């Protein structure tokens, strides 16, 4: 099938490329698309096959880097030169001749349409070539070959490499359409591409053909339209100094226009273009980027593709407005979550309702919703609540100060109705159900803090001791029991834990606030009080890893092995049990207690250290280069001493104030509660991860069985299924499991390439990305101060701790942290993250180690560069670039 009709149902992405498939869909829906036909991807493949270039192409592009512009240009020139002398196969030649005959030598537009183009996630806009006002059969045949060769422009090759698209999977169709000699042309966005606002359409318009506008050679008119009322919000007339027009003999030319005073589109036409765009958006179900042309009073649609820069919304609504903040920003994880990870988190959220006397199914937990393969927490109900919005204003700055900065103006918008909601009896009843027993425990723990932590830890251990997955005779029964365990034990972790956690952690937060209120201008000392906190599970983990390094260093054979081998080799040898005995034994002891942890561990689907210990090997190699004076246990002891000194200084300051004896007693009592209880801050996640660890180990074991039976390819494939699907698999329901998993994996990998993730979403489409200090200059960058002190060092930007070592004294700069990152803190002189707040885990651990930290810094990983020397001030929240 070398030729397809423009409205053919067979014009799919695979056969017609992105542009061709979209035009065919528009034509079938009745939108005004210029007449034409499609030279299919079969024709391209046959052209390449018959000219025997496939091997040559693969050898030329193999090993190219997206950043090597010179090499990309050289490869492109070599491939395109081969295309230019290629012979058109006879069957394709005759098929194009027959299709073009219907145009009777009228001018046509010949446009490239690649299979990796105009996709929901990748536009590839401008990567391939278009030829306008082509007249005559020979010129059409030549233009088709030129389009085919444009699949191999330097920019298209580089774009595929950057986005992980294999070259051998790419193919190109060619769309041939009647040439529209447009008087006015332009681009319509059915949502505002700058703000994401779904209620605004934006039109750029110029005279003549649209090539000058697309190429950025002309300043167009700019119109903004309210989509809901189809009324014009604003108009800005561009200079329109030039225009692209068709030439009589074929081809196009650029001529002077100088139409600054003339409006390209009348008001009536503006509304008509916007209305048509809105109909196209309804047909596609997602905001569109539309190319259009106006000729002889008729509007033509030349292309429509998704606006790929928009972040998908959990739900679109304008009244009432909904607001969500990023769960990942609070957790220090900006990557996508696996389907089973998403499902598990939503199950945890629904299970938490039990603590309030509410029974919820995971899909009923509308306050925890997925979008873009990430979790979003709906807070608009809390904002509207007469009490909730006050609590939120106080707490959100501790959790994520960047979100607090964004919410300030949002909460002032009348449409959001902050604090104007009604206090319902059902809400009071649920809150009382939870907080009455919590308040009783909290009061007791405030009076007797010494016993509180021991009782809390005992509750955790008792829960874990009873968390067992019963055996079963076959893989189906074992999977069914695993799903049951996840829906009972894993899903109810929060409900089991938080009624006991809040009474333990709450007194420490209240005590910390009391210290701030009495500290006056010595507020920085309060953060010092939180250094070297005892009974913090993450700190204990890091110190255990340090002791592992000490044991390795003490054994000469183990020390030599870690000095000579790379981290992946060490990891492989550990898993095979072939490390030197001292190292193998020390690591086995560490993994026994902490092996269920890992990067992005809140996602059930992510690998754990016991499955891939490479990051642990990286960290151990870093630890082995730390001198005795900077040893983690020395730093921790130094932190404890600094905390005691801070308590004494705060007490002395209180003693000098009126009723000093009472103030001093309050300060010392508050400091004692902070020291005794605040270390519990990391326990809930560790408890949840330990419970998940039981389930994940069982999942991979049963996954081995399903992979062995050929149902799936790999044991870890099961994380790309949801709980209900795992349940269906346990019943041996016949489905295309491999195809479903492959589709989910592709979506997950695609979302992993997303460069920016918003911190806040609004249901009208607005997305807020800015962190603190987004308006700073290049020399001084501001963020949220969360760990006091000043340090100078060399920047080391790290995106994945599994693949990086941190040299002692470097400044760690990363998107965010979870417990898998904290072993790196031992070597770091300071910490800078793009997300986080006072009470996020990285901030807590940084304070304990005495590492200056500034968090919530807007685009820190791109504004700071490897090798730069900086001074980081964790008291003032400033990063000064020194070179």
PDB file of C-alpha atoms in Angstrom, residues 310-413:
ATOM      1  CA  UNK A 310       1.359  21.126  28.783  1.00  0.00           C
ATOM      2  CA  UNK A 311       1.404  18.944  31.870  1.00  0.00           C
ATOM      3  CA  UNK A 312      -1.660  16.629  31.989  1.00  0.00           C
ATOM      4  CA  UNK A 313      -4.281  17.505  34.592  1.00  0.00           C
ATOM      5  CA  UNK A 314      -5.827  15.056  37.057  1.00  0.00           C
ATOM      6  CA  UNK A 315      -9.151  16.721  36.263  1.00  0.00           C
ATOM      7  CA  UNK A 316     -10.197  19.799  34.281  1.00  0.00           C
ATOM      8  CA  UNK A 317     -12.687  22.166  35.907  1.00  0.00           C
ATOM      9  CA  UNK A 318     -13.208  25.927  36.113  1.00  0.00           C
ATOM     10  CA  UNK A 319     -15.866  26.144  38.793  1.00  0.00           C
ATOM     11  CA  UNK A 320     -15.015  25.029  41.349  1.00  0.00           C
ATOM     12  CA  UNK A 321     -11.250  25.275  40.930  1.00  0.00           C
ATOM     13  CA  UNK A 322      -9.177  22.377  42.192  1.00  0.00           C
ATOM     14  CA  UNK A 323      -5.578  22.719  43.359  1.00  0.00           C
ATOM     15  CA  UNK A 324      -3.007  19.945  43.722  1.00  0.00           C
ATOM     16  CA  UNK A 325       0.584  19.944  44.908  1.00  0.00           C
ATOM     17  CA  UNK A 326       3.236  17.444  43.913  1.00  0.00           C
ATOM     18  CA  UNK A 327       3.570  14.471  46.258  1.00  0.00           C
ATOM     19  CA  UNK A 328       6.968  13.899  44.663  1.00  0.00           C
ATOM     20  CA  UNK A 329       8.160  17.388  45.610  1.00  0.00           C
ATOM     21  CA  UNK A 330       7.433  16.629  49.266  1.00  0.00           C
ATOM     22  CA  UNK A 331       9.153  13.241  48.960  1.00  0.00           C
ATOM     23  CA  UNK A 332      12.145  14.457  46.946  1.00  0.00           C
ATOM     24  CA  UNK A 333      11.166  12.270  43.973  1.00  0.00           C
ATOM     25  CA  UNK A 334      10.426  14.002  40.681  1.00  0.00           C
ATOM     26  CA  UNK A 335      10.604  10.847  38.539  1.00  0.00           C
ATOM     27  CA  UNK A 336       7.445   8.987  37.440  1.00  0.00           C
ATOM     28  CA  UNK A 337       6.056   6.133  39.514  1.00  0.00           C
ATOM     29  CA  UNK A 338       5.422   2.621  38.238  1.00  0.00           C
ATOM     30  CA  UNK A 339       1.760   1.569  37.882  1.00  0.00           C
ATOM     31  CA  UNK A 340       1.998  -0.717  40.930  1.00  0.00           C
ATOM     32  CA  UNK A 341       3.782   2.073  42.812  1.00  0.00           C
ATOM     33  CA  UNK A 342       0.965   4.503  41.999  1.00  0.00           C
ATOM     34  CA  UNK A 343      -1.631   1.950  43.028  1.00  0.00           C
ATOM     35  CA  UNK A 344       0.154   1.176  46.290  1.00  0.00           C
ATOM     36  CA  UNK A 345       0.387   4.832  47.297  1.00  0.00           C
ATOM     37  CA  UNK A 346      -3.296   5.371  46.535  1.00  0.00           C
ATOM     38  CA  UNK A 347      -4.093   2.255  48.574  1.00  0.00           C
ATOM     39  CA  UNK A 348      -2.074   3.691  51.472  1.00  0.00           C
ATOM     40  CA  UNK A 349      -3.995   6.968  51.173  1.00  0.00           C
ATOM     41  CA  UNK A 350      -7.364   5.178  51.092  1.00  0.00           C
ATOM     42  CA  UNK A 351      -6.314   2.933  53.964  1.00  0.00           C
ATOM     43  CA  UNK A 352      -5.476   6.003  56.037  1.00  0.00           C
ATOM     44  CA  UNK A 353      -9.195   6.749  56.073  1.00  0.00           C
ATOM     45  CA  UNK A 354      -9.674   3.911  58.557  1.00  0.00           C
ATOM     46  CA  UNK A 355      -7.967   6.034  61.203  1.00  0.00           C
ATOM     47  CA  UNK A 356     -10.816   8.553  60.748  1.00  0.00           C
ATOM     48  CA  UNK A 357     -13.551   5.933  60.682  1.00  0.00           C
ATOM     49  CA  UNK A 358     -13.926   6.195  56.890  1.00  0.00           C
ATOM     50  CA  UNK A 359     -13.867   3.187  54.551  1.00  0.00           C
ATOM     51  CA  UNK A 360     -12.482   4.065  51.096  1.00  0.00           C
ATOM     52  CA  UNK A 361     -11.471   2.111  48.015  1.00  0.00           C
ATOM     53  CA  UNK A 362      -8.207   3.291  46.375  1.00  0.00           C
ATOM     54  CA  UNK A 363     -10.000   4.744  43.326  1.00  0.00           C
ATOM     55  CA  UNK A 364     -12.291   6.683  45.708  1.00  0.00           C
ATOM     56  CA  UNK A 365      -9.337   8.500  47.301  1.00  0.00           C
ATOM     57  CA  UNK A 366      -9.762  11.607  45.140  1.00  0.00           C
ATOM     58  CA  UNK A 367      -7.357  13.584  47.304  1.00  0.00           C
ATOM     59  CA  UNK A 368      -4.456  11.416  46.002  1.00  0.00           C
ATOM     60  CA  UNK A 369      -4.705  11.294  42.207  1.00  0.00           C
ATOM     61  CA  UNK A 370      -2.357  10.349  39.354  1.00  0.00           C
ATOM     62  CA  UNK A 371      -1.354  12.626  36.459  1.00  0.00           C
ATOM     63  CA  UNK A 372       1.721  12.257  34.282  1.00  0.00           C
ATOM     64  CA  UNK A 373       2.500   8.969  36.113  1.00  0.00           C
ATOM     65  CA  UNK A 374       2.993  10.926  39.348  1.00  0.00           C
ATOM     66  CA  UNK A 375       0.869  11.454  42.445  1.00  0.00           C
ATOM     67  CA  UNK A 376      -0.843  14.780  43.138  1.00  0.00           C
ATOM     68  CA  UNK A 377      -2.373  15.746  46.478  1.00  0.00           C
ATOM     69  CA  UNK A 378      -5.599  17.754  46.240  1.00  0.00           C
ATOM     70  CA  UNK A 379      -5.536  20.619  48.732  1.00  0.00           C
ATOM     71  CA  UNK A 380      -8.321  22.866  47.390  1.00  0.00           C
ATOM     72  CA  UNK A 381     -10.830  21.369  49.858  1.00  0.00           C
ATOM     73  CA  UNK A 382      -8.442  22.202  52.676  1.00  0.00           C
ATOM     74  CA  UNK A 383      -7.959  25.728  51.298  1.00  0.00           C
ATOM     75  CA  UNK A 384     -11.729  26.293  51.302  1.00  0.00           C
ATOM     76  CA  UNK A 385     -12.184  24.880  54.785  1.00  0.00           C
ATOM     77  CA  UNK A 386     -12.664  27.620  57.423  1.00  0.00           C
ATOM     78  CA  UNK A 387     -10.022  26.044  59.678  1.00  0.00           C
ATOM     79  CA  UNK A 388      -8.048  23.966  57.178  1.00  0.00           C
ATOM     80  CA  UNK A 389      -6.703  26.914  55.184  1.00  0.00           C
ATOM     81  CA  UNK A 390      -5.139  28.389  58.329  1.00  0.00           C
ATOM     82  CA  UNK A 391      -3.482  25.094  59.206  1.00  0.00           C
ATOM     83  CA  UNK A 392      -2.248  24.738  55.628  1.00  0.00           C
ATOM     84  CA  UNK A 393      -0.703  28.220  55.614  1.00  0.00           C
ATOM     85  CA  UNK A 394       1.288  27.321  58.731  1.00  0.00           C
ATOM     86  CA  UNK A 395       2.369  23.821  57.701  1.00  0.00           C
ATOM     87  CA  UNK A 396       3.062  24.020  53.970  1.00  0.00           C
ATOM     88  CA  UNK A 397       6.130  26.213  54.437  1.00  0.00           C
ATOM     89  CA  UNK A 398       7.704  23.487  56.577  1.00  0.00           C
ATOM     90  CA  UNK A 399       6.905  20.816  53.996  1.00  0.00           C
ATOM     91  CA  UNK A 400       7.767  22.678  50.782  1.00  0.00           C
ATOM     92  CA  UNK A 401       8.446  26.449  50.944  1.00  0.00           C
ATOM     93  CA  UNK A 402       8.278  26.783  47.146  1.00  0.00           C
ATOM     94  CA  UNK A 403       4.706  25.477  47.233  1.00  0.00           C
ATOM     95  CA  UNK A 404       3.917  27.971  50.009  1.00  0.00           C
ATOM     96  CA  UNK A 405       5.264  30.779  47.798  1.00  0.00           C
ATOM     97  CA  UNK A 406       3.034  29.654  44.911  1.00  0.00           C
ATOM     98  CA  UNK A 407      -0.069  29.178  47.062  1.00  0.00           C
ATOM     99  CA  UNK A 408       0.064  32.704  48.524  1.00  0.00           C
ATOM    100  CA  UNK A 409      -1.328  34.502  45.426  1.00  0.00           C
ATOM    101  CA  UNK A 410      -3.514  31.501  44.501  1.00  0.00           C
ATOM    102  CA  UNK A 411      -5.324  31.494  47.836  1.00  0.00           C
ATOM    103  CA  UNK A 412      -6.175  35.168  47.331  1.00  0.00           C
ATOM    104  CA  UNK A 413      -8.140  34.420  44.124  1.00  0.00           C
TER     105      UNK A 413
END
